[in-house]
Coordinates of C-alpha atoms in Angstrom, one line a residue:
X1 CA 98.3 -12.1 -103.0
X2 CA 97.7 -9.8 -100.1
X3 CA 97.3 -6.0 -100.3
X4 CA 100.8 -5.7 -98.9
X5 CA 102.1 -7.6 -101.9
X6 CA 100.8 -4.9 -104.3
X7 CA 101.2 -1.7 -102.3
X8 CA 103.2 1.1 -103.8
X9 CA 105.1 3.7 -101.9
X10 CA 102.3 6.2 -102.6
X11 CA 99.8 3.7 -101.0
X12 CA 102.0 3.1 -98.0
X13 CA 102.6 6.8 -97.3
X14 CA 99.2 8.3 -98.2
X15 CA 97.4 6.0 -95.7
X16 CA 99.6 7.2 -92.9
X17 CA 99.9 11.0 -93.4
X18 CA 98.7 14.1 -95.1
X19 CA 94.9 13.9 -94.9
X20 CA 93.6 17.2 -93.9
X21 CA 91.1 17.1 -91.0
X22 CA 92.2 13.7 -89.9
X23 CA 94.3 12.7 -86.9
X24 CA 97.2 11.7 -89.3
X25 CA 100.4 13.7 -89.2
X26 CA 101.0 16.5 -91.8
X27 CA 103.9 16.2 -94.2
X28 CA 105.8 18.7 -92.2
X29 CA 105.5 16.5 -89.1
X30 CA 106.5 13.4 -91.2
X31 CA 109.5 15.3 -92.5
X32 CA 110.7 15.9 -89.0
X33 CA 110.9 12.2 -88.4
X34 CA 112.2 11.3 -91.9
X35 CA 115.9 11.1 -91.4
X36 CA 118.1 8.5 -93.1
X37 CA 119.9 6.7 -90.2
X38 CA 123.0 6.1 -92.4
X39 CA 123.6 9.5 -94.1
X40 CA 121.4 11.9 -92.1
X41 CA 119.5 12.9 -95.3
X42 CA 116.2 14.5 -94.5
X43 CA 113.7 15.0 -97.4
X44 CA 111.5 18.1 -97.5
X45 CA 107.8 17.9 -96.7
X46 CA 107.1 18.8 -100.4
X47 CA 109.2 15.9 -101.6
X48 CA 107.4 13.5 -99.3
X49 CA 104.1 14.8 -100.5
X50 CA 105.2 14.3 -104.2
X51 CA 106.1 10.6 -103.4
X52 CA 102.8 10.0 -101.6
X53 CA 100.9 11.6 -104.5
X54 CA 102.5 9.3 -107.0
X55 CA 104.5 11.9 -108.8
X56 CA 107.8 11.0 -110.5
X57 CA 110.7 11.9 -108.2
X58 CA 114.4 10.9 -108.1
X59 CA 114.3 7.9 -105.9
X60 CA 117.4 6.8 -104.0
X61 CA 118.3 4.6 -101.1
X62 CA 118.7 7.5 -98.6
X63 CA 115.1 8.7 -99.4
X64 CA 113.7 5.2 -99.0
X65 CA 115.5 4.7 -95.7
X66 CA 114.2 8.2 -94.5
X67 CA 110.6 7.2 -95.4
X68 CA 111.0 3.9 -93.5
X69 CA 112.3 5.8 -90.5
X70 CA 109.5 8.4 -90.6
X71 CA 106.8 5.7 -90.4
X72 CA 108.8 3.2 -88.3
X73 CA 108.2 0.6 -91.1
X74 CA 110.5 -2.3 -92.0
X75 CA 113.0 -1.2 -94.6
X76 CA 112.4 -4.1 -96.9
X77 CA 108.6 -3.3 -97.0
X78 CA 109.4 0.3 -98.1
X79 CA 112.0 -0.9 -100.6
X80 CA 109.5 -3.3 -102.2
X81 CA 106.8 -0.6 -102.4
X82 CA 109.3 1.8 -104.0
X83 CA 110.3 -0.9 -106.6
X84 CA 106.6 -1.4 -107.5
X85 CA 106.0 2.3 -107.9
X86 CA 109.1 3.5 -109.6
X87 CA 110.4 0.6 -111.7
X88 CA 107.3 -1.5 -112.0
X89 CA 108.7 -4.6 -110.4
X90 CA 106.5 -7.1 -108.6
X91 CA 108.1 -9.3 -105.9
X92 CA 106.2 -12.4 -105.1
X93 CA 106.1 -16.1 -105.6
X94 CA 104.7 -16.5 -109.1
X95 CA 105.0 -20.3 -108.9
X96 CA 102.8 -20.8 -105.8
X97 CA 105.6 -22.8 -104.3
X98 CA 104.4 -25.0 -101.4
X99 CA 106.3 -24.5 -98.2
X100 CA 108.8 -27.3 -97.7
X101 CA 110.1 -28.9 -94.5
X102 CA 112.6 -26.1 -94.1
X103 CA 109.9 -23.4 -94.6
X104 CA 111.8 -21.9 -97.5
X105 CA 110.1 -18.9 -99.0
X106 CA 110.5 -18.1 -102.7
X107 CA 110.4 -14.5 -103.9
X108 CA 111.1 -13.4 -107.4
X109 CA 111.3 -9.9 -108.8
X110 CA 109.6 -9.7 -112.1
X111 CA 107.7 -7.4 -114.5
X112 CA 104.2 -6.7 -113.4
X113 CA 101.7 -9.1 -114.9
X114 CA 104.3 -11.9 -115.5
X115 CA 103.4 -15.3 -114.0
X116 CA 105.3 -18.5 -113.3
X117 CA 104.6 -19.9 -116.8
X118 CA 106.3 -16.9 -118.3
X119 CA 109.5 -17.8 -116.5
X120 CA 110.3 -21.5 -117.2
X121 CA 114.1 -21.2 -116.5
X122 CA 113.5 -19.5 -113.1
X123 CA 110.9 -22.2 -112.3
X124 CA 113.3 -24.9 -113.2
X125 CA 116.1 -23.3 -111.1
X126 CA 113.8 -23.1 -108.0
X127 CA 112.8 -26.8 -108.5
X128 CA 116.4 -28.0 -108.7
X129 CA 117.4 -25.8 -105.7
X130 CA 114.5 -27.3 -103.6
X131 CA 115.6 -30.8 -104.5
X132 CA 119.1 -30.0 -103.4
X133 CA 120.5 -30.5 -107.0
X134 CA 123.0 -28.6 -109.0
X135 CA 121.8 -25.0 -109.6
X136 CA 124.6 -23.7 -111.9

């Protein structure tokens, strides 16, 4: 598991902004760039600081998209970090599935701390799918 597989939204944001005395942008500067490309929603500097500080906030898709835009990060990376921080989901391959000839990648959203042995039905589904069998 890489650090990116465990990063929260607070981790992702706090390493990129808001550290006084550094060359990183302030939350005011980040807020100027934090604009959801779909709705035009623009969070306040204070809200961005709260998210980066790990405080509970009302999370929504527009806020996540605005944060992705502010830091020019892939939306899926920011979404996964938000899921880890706000709802406790971990998204990874708990089965250590070897790459097949088609280079399929397995990702499963699960409660933090769960491993492949805790999800026998999911593991069986993935095995049947990889073999090209019936997955109903």
